[in-house]
Amino acid sequence: MKKSLDDRLHEEMNRKQELPEIVQKAFERSYTEIRSKTKKKTKKRWLKPISAAAACAVLASGVILSNDTAMAKLKAFLGFQENAGIELASQNGEVQYVGVSQNSQDITVTLENTFADAYRVGLQFEILPRNMDLRDIQHMEIEYRIYDSKGKEIDALVSDAKPLASKGFTGNIEEQMLKGTDQSIILEQILQSNDRAWPSLDNAQLVIETIHFYTEKKGIVTINGEWPFTLTPTKVVTQSFEAEKAVEGIELQSATLTNGSMHVSLMVDANIYEDENQFFEWALTNEKGESFYARGANIEMKDGKTVVNLVYPYSIWNKEKQISLNIKGYEKLKLISKE
């Protein structure tokens, strides 16, 4: 028995940048947290889960910018910048500019930027639908498949009507849509694997095969086509950690720090499966006293014990490597590098 939890999203509006009031209000609305429930999981209308254990959490926003200055300032929050781990990785050159465009069915899709570490993949698209009024588009979603360098399907986000050739890696998704101009839409996604590392995506193929536009006047407009892209992410690096000392009731199975994420796998000697909210309260703290919270989790029961896999927004570029896990009801679990 296993379930996936959606992300605990942190608002970034406490930054000191000044935005026009219309953009400020729209941006505040953009970061509404969507939580999947224990008894009823959140699911897209067309989404086919990549595995039975995977539930998809979606963050969607539609922001119309009033001027170029507002656009420039708001971009500071985008490009995967709303996440502490990926933000630091980005500052150190880990976001790869692509800028490749593909056209099909009078829709041009440009893969602008990509990011990849061991547990998360970031994608940023610019989408130009030539025969549609962007003012009428409220939201959009894409269906695609990812193939490795040998052409084997390794992940997919497709509708229930389509077959799958892989178990897939995506456990939950962060997604946001931005209407930047009167001609194009910016769509960003962070695909997260909660319980196992992504394989190499060097020379992998991402093929978009369907785009859904949710419009006010026409309802759902679905366009089938083919928009293929080759992925060339930067090098994935990892650093393993272990427990400094044993903590009664908790077994650290693995802890891996990577470019913009930290994955932790724990076995708790108790049945805590039903207390969903506590997993978002398990803080990863560093020597500066900063706290970071999981952006996704998988939970599984084994022989009366709870196996928890968590992904934290912490980067290998963080200078603070003295880190600890603060788990409700247990002694602090200090982590030290194996190197």
PDB file of N, CA and C in Angstrom, residues 105-146:
ATOM      1  N   GLN A 105       0.536  21.700 -36.497  1.00  0.00           N
ATOM      2  CA  GLN A 105      -0.869  22.093 -36.372  1.00  0.00           C
ATOM      3  C   GLN A 105      -1.030  23.585 -36.035  1.00  0.00           C
ATOM      4  N   ASP A 106      -0.194  24.413 -36.671  1.00  0.00           N
ATOM      5  CA  ASP A 106      -0.233  25.863 -36.470  1.00  0.00           C
ATOM      6  C   ASP A 106       0.042  26.278 -35.025  1.00  0.00           C
ATOM      7  N   ILE A 107       0.759  25.440 -34.300  1.00  0.00           N
ATOM      8  CA  ILE A 107       1.191  25.783 -32.949  1.00  0.00           C
ATOM      9  C   ILE A 107       2.703  25.633 -32.886  1.00  0.00           C
ATOM     10  N   THR A 108       3.377  26.694 -32.485  1.00  0.00           N
ATOM     11  CA  THR A 108       4.823  26.628 -32.309  1.00  0.00           C
ATOM     12  C   THR A 108       5.144  26.470 -30.830  1.00  0.00           C
ATOM     13  N   VAL A 109       5.916  25.447 -30.520  1.00  0.00           N
ATOM     14  CA  VAL A 109       6.352  25.199 -29.143  1.00  0.00           C
ATOM     15  C   VAL A 109       7.865  25.355 -29.091  1.00  0.00           C
ATOM     16  N   THR A 110       8.342  26.178 -28.186  1.00  0.00           N
ATOM     17  CA  THR A 110       9.779  26.367 -27.996  1.00  0.00           C
ATOM     18  C   THR A 110      10.172  25.850 -26.621  1.00  0.00           C
ATOM     19  N   LEU A 111      11.110  24.932 -26.591  1.00  0.00           N
ATOM     20  CA  LEU A 111      11.683  24.493 -25.321  1.00  0.00           C
ATOM     21  C   LEU A 111      12.760  25.495 -24.952  1.00  0.00           C
ATOM     22  N   GLU A 112      12.449  26.349 -23.972  1.00  0.00           N
ATOM     23  CA  GLU A 112      13.347  27.449 -23.635  1.00  0.00           C
ATOM     24  C   GLU A 112      14.486  27.013 -22.725  1.00  0.00           C
ATOM     25  N   ASN A 113      14.159  26.373 -21.599  1.00  0.00           N
ATOM     26  CA  ASN A 113      15.166  26.003 -20.604  1.00  0.00           C
ATOM     27  C   ASN A 113      14.850  24.633 -20.022  1.00  0.00           C
ATOM     28  N   THR A 114      15.883  23.933 -19.600  1.00  0.00           N
ATOM     29  CA  THR A 114      15.708  22.658 -18.909  1.00  0.00           C
ATOM     30  C   THR A 114      16.599  22.624 -17.674  1.00  0.00           C
ATOM     31  N   PHE A 115      16.207  21.777 -16.743  1.00  0.00           N
ATOM     32  CA  PHE A 115      16.996  21.530 -15.534  1.00  0.00           C
ATOM     33  C   PHE A 115      16.861  20.052 -15.209  1.00  0.00           C
ATOM     34  N   ALA A 116      17.920  19.438 -14.730  1.00  0.00           N
ATOM     35  CA  ALA A 116      17.824  18.041 -14.324  1.00  0.00           C
ATOM     36  C   ALA A 116      18.810  17.755 -13.213  1.00  0.00           C
ATOM     37  N   ASP A 117      18.325  17.084 -12.172  1.00  0.00           N
ATOM     38  CA  ASP A 117      19.225  16.481 -11.198  1.00  0.00           C
ATOM     39  C   ASP A 117      18.765  15.051 -10.998  1.00  0.00           C
ATOM     40  N   ALA A 118      19.185  14.413  -9.922  1.00  0.00           N
ATOM     41  CA  ALA A 118      18.870  13.004  -9.765  1.00  0.00           C
ATOM     42  C   ALA A 118      17.385  12.749  -9.536  1.00  0.00           C
ATOM     43  N   TYR A 119      16.656  13.732  -9.007  1.00  0.00           N
ATOM     44  CA  TYR A 119      15.265  13.488  -8.621  1.00  0.00           C
ATOM     45  C   TYR A 119      14.248  14.448  -9.230  1.00  0.00           C
ATOM     46  N   ARG A 120      14.724  15.501  -9.904  1.00  0.00           N
ATOM     47  CA  ARG A 120      13.778  16.448 -10.489  1.00  0.00           C
ATOM     48  C   ARG A 120      14.227  16.902 -11.879  1.00  0.00           C
ATOM     49  N   VAL A 121      13.228  17.099 -12.730  1.00  0.00           N
ATOM     50  CA  VAL A 121      13.465  17.591 -14.083  1.00  0.00           C
ATOM     51  C   VAL A 121      12.604  18.831 -14.286  1.00  0.00           C
ATOM     52  N   GLY A 122      13.219  19.931 -14.690  1.00  0.00           N
ATOM     53  CA  GLY A 122      12.490  21.166 -14.936  1.00  0.00           C
ATOM     54  C   GLY A 122      12.413  21.461 -16.423  1.00  0.00           C
ATOM     55  N   LEU A 123      11.225  21.877 -16.878  1.00  0.00           N
ATOM     56  CA  LEU A 123      11.004  22.177 -18.291  1.00  0.00           C
ATOM     57  C   LEU A 123      10.298  23.523 -18.397  1.00  0.00           C
ATOM     58  N   GLN A 124      10.762  24.361 -19.305  1.00  0.00           N
ATOM     59  CA  GLN A 124      10.121  25.645 -19.550  1.00  0.00           C
ATOM     60  C   GLN A 124       9.829  25.765 -21.040  1.00  0.00           C
ATOM     61  N   PHE A 125       8.537  25.941 -21.366  1.00  0.00           N
ATOM     62  CA  PHE A 125       8.103  26.032 -22.754  1.00  0.00           C
ATOM     63  C   PHE A 125       7.502  27.410 -23.034  1.00  0.00           C
ATOM     64  N   GLU A 126       7.689  27.888 -24.252  1.00  0.00           N
ATOM     65  CA  GLU A 126       6.901  28.999 -24.772  1.00  0.00           C
ATOM     66  C   GLU A 126       6.011  28.437 -25.873  1.00  0.00           C
ATOM     67  N   ILE A 127       4.717  28.682 -25.794  1.00  0.00           N
ATOM     68  CA  ILE A 127       3.752  28.083 -26.721  1.00  0.00           C
ATOM     69  C   ILE A 127       2.989  29.186 -27.433  1.00  0.00           C
ATOM     70  N   LEU A 128       3.006  29.120 -28.766  1.00  0.00           N
ATOM     71  CA  LEU A 128       2.364  30.128 -29.601  1.00  0.00           C
ATOM     72  C   LEU A 128       1.282  29.462 -30.459  1.00  0.00           C
ATOM     73  N   PRO A 129       0.015  29.528 -30.048  1.00  0.00           N
ATOM     74  CA  PRO A 129      -1.077  29.002 -30.875  1.00  0.00           C
ATOM     75  C   PRO A 129      -1.586  30.090 -31.822  1.00  0.00           C
ATOM     76  N   ARG A 130      -1.319  29.948 -33.102  1.00  0.00           N
ATOM     77  CA  ARG A 130      -1.569  31.041 -34.049  1.00  0.00           C
ATOM     78  C   ARG A 130      -3.052  31.342 -34.273  1.00  0.00           C
ATOM     79  N   ASN A 131      -3.895  30.346 -34.189  1.00  0.00           N
ATOM     80  CA  ASN A 131      -5.300  30.540 -34.537  1.00  0.00           C
ATOM     81  C   ASN A 131      -6.214  30.619 -33.318  1.00  0.00           C
ATOM     82  N   MET A 132      -5.665  31.017 -32.175  1.00  0.00           N
ATOM     83  CA  MET A 132      -6.467  31.112 -30.965  1.00  0.00           C
ATOM     84  C   MET A 132      -6.278  32.477 -30.307  1.00  0.00           C
ATOM     85  N   ASP A 133      -7.316  32.925 -29.654  1.00  0.00           N
ATOM     86  CA  ASP A 133      -7.269  34.172 -28.900  1.00  0.00           C
ATOM     87  C   ASP A 133      -6.739  33.868 -27.502  1.00  0.00           C
ATOM     88  N   LEU A 134      -5.538  34.331 -27.227  1.00  0.00           N
ATOM     89  CA  LEU A 134      -4.928  34.008 -25.935  1.00  0.00           C
ATOM     90  C   LEU A 134      -5.700  34.587 -24.764  1.00  0.00           C
ATOM     91  N   ARG A 135      -6.455  35.638 -25.022  1.00  0.00           N
ATOM     92  CA  ARG A 135      -7.249  36.233 -23.944  1.00  0.00           C
ATOM     93  C   ARG A 135      -8.363  35.297 -23.493  1.00  0.00           C
ATOM     94  N   ASP A 136      -8.703  34.334 -24.347  1.00  0.00           N
ATOM     95  CA  ASP A 136      -9.770  33.386 -24.024  1.00  0.00           C
ATOM     96  C   ASP A 136      -9.239  32.136 -23.328  1.00  0.00           C
ATOM     97  N   ILE A 137      -7.923  31.937 -23.320  1.00  0.00           N
ATOM     98  CA  ILE A 137      -7.315  30.730 -22.738  1.00  0.00           C
ATOM     99  C   ILE A 137      -7.122  30.930 -21.240  1.00  0.00           C
ATOM    100  N   GLN A 138      -7.766  30.090 -20.456  1.00  0.00           N
ATOM    101  CA  GLN A 138      -7.675  30.170 -19.001  1.00  0.00           C
ATOM    102  C   GLN A 138      -6.559  29.292 -18.442  1.00  0.00           C
ATOM    103  N   HIS A 139      -6.320  28.193 -19.098  1.00  0.00           N
ATOM    104  CA  HIS A 139      -5.309  27.243 -18.643  1.00  0.00           C
ATOM    105  C   HIS A 139      -4.978  26.316 -19.798  1.00  0.00           C
ATOM    106  N   MET A 140      -3.858  25.632 -19.690  1.00  0.00           N
ATOM    107  CA  MET A 140      -3.492  24.655 -20.716  1.00  0.00           C
ATOM    108  C   MET A 140      -2.694  23.525 -20.092  1.00  0.00           C
ATOM    109  N   GLU A 141      -2.718  22.377 -20.745  1.00  0.00           N
ATOM    110  CA  GLU A 141      -1.983  21.207 -20.291  1.00  0.00           C
ATOM    111  C   GLU A 141      -1.418  20.494 -21.503  1.00  0.00           C
ATOM    112  N   ILE A 142      -0.313  19.812 -21.327  1.00  0.00           N
ATOM    113  CA  ILE A 142       0.309  19.095 -22.434  1.00  0.00           C
ATOM    114  C   ILE A 142       0.475  17.624 -22.079  1.00  0.00           C
ATOM    115  N   GLU A 143       0.393  16.788 -23.116  1.00  0.00           N
ATOM    116  CA  GLU A 143       0.671  15.362 -22.978  1.00  0.00           C
ATOM    117  C   GLU A 143       1.965  15.066 -23.720  1.00  0.00           C
ATOM    118  N   TYR A 144       2.839  14.304 -23.100  1.00  0.00           N
ATOM    119  CA  TYR A 144       4.112  14.016 -23.746  1.00  0.00           C
ATOM    120  C   TYR A 144       4.694  12.710 -23.234  1.00  0.00           C
ATOM    121  N   ARG A 145       5.704  12.265 -23.935  1.00  0.00           N
ATOM    122  CA  ARG A 145       6.480  11.086 -23.536  1.00  0.00           C
ATOM    123  C   ARG A 145       7.959  11.452 -23.569  1.00  0.00           C
ATOM    124  N   ILE A 146       8.725  10.806 -22.702  1.00  0.00           N
ATOM    125  CA  ILE A 146      10.172  10.986 -22.679  1.00  0.00           C
ATOM    126  C   ILE A 146      10.828   9.645 -22.995  1.00  0.00           C
TER     127      ILE A 146
END
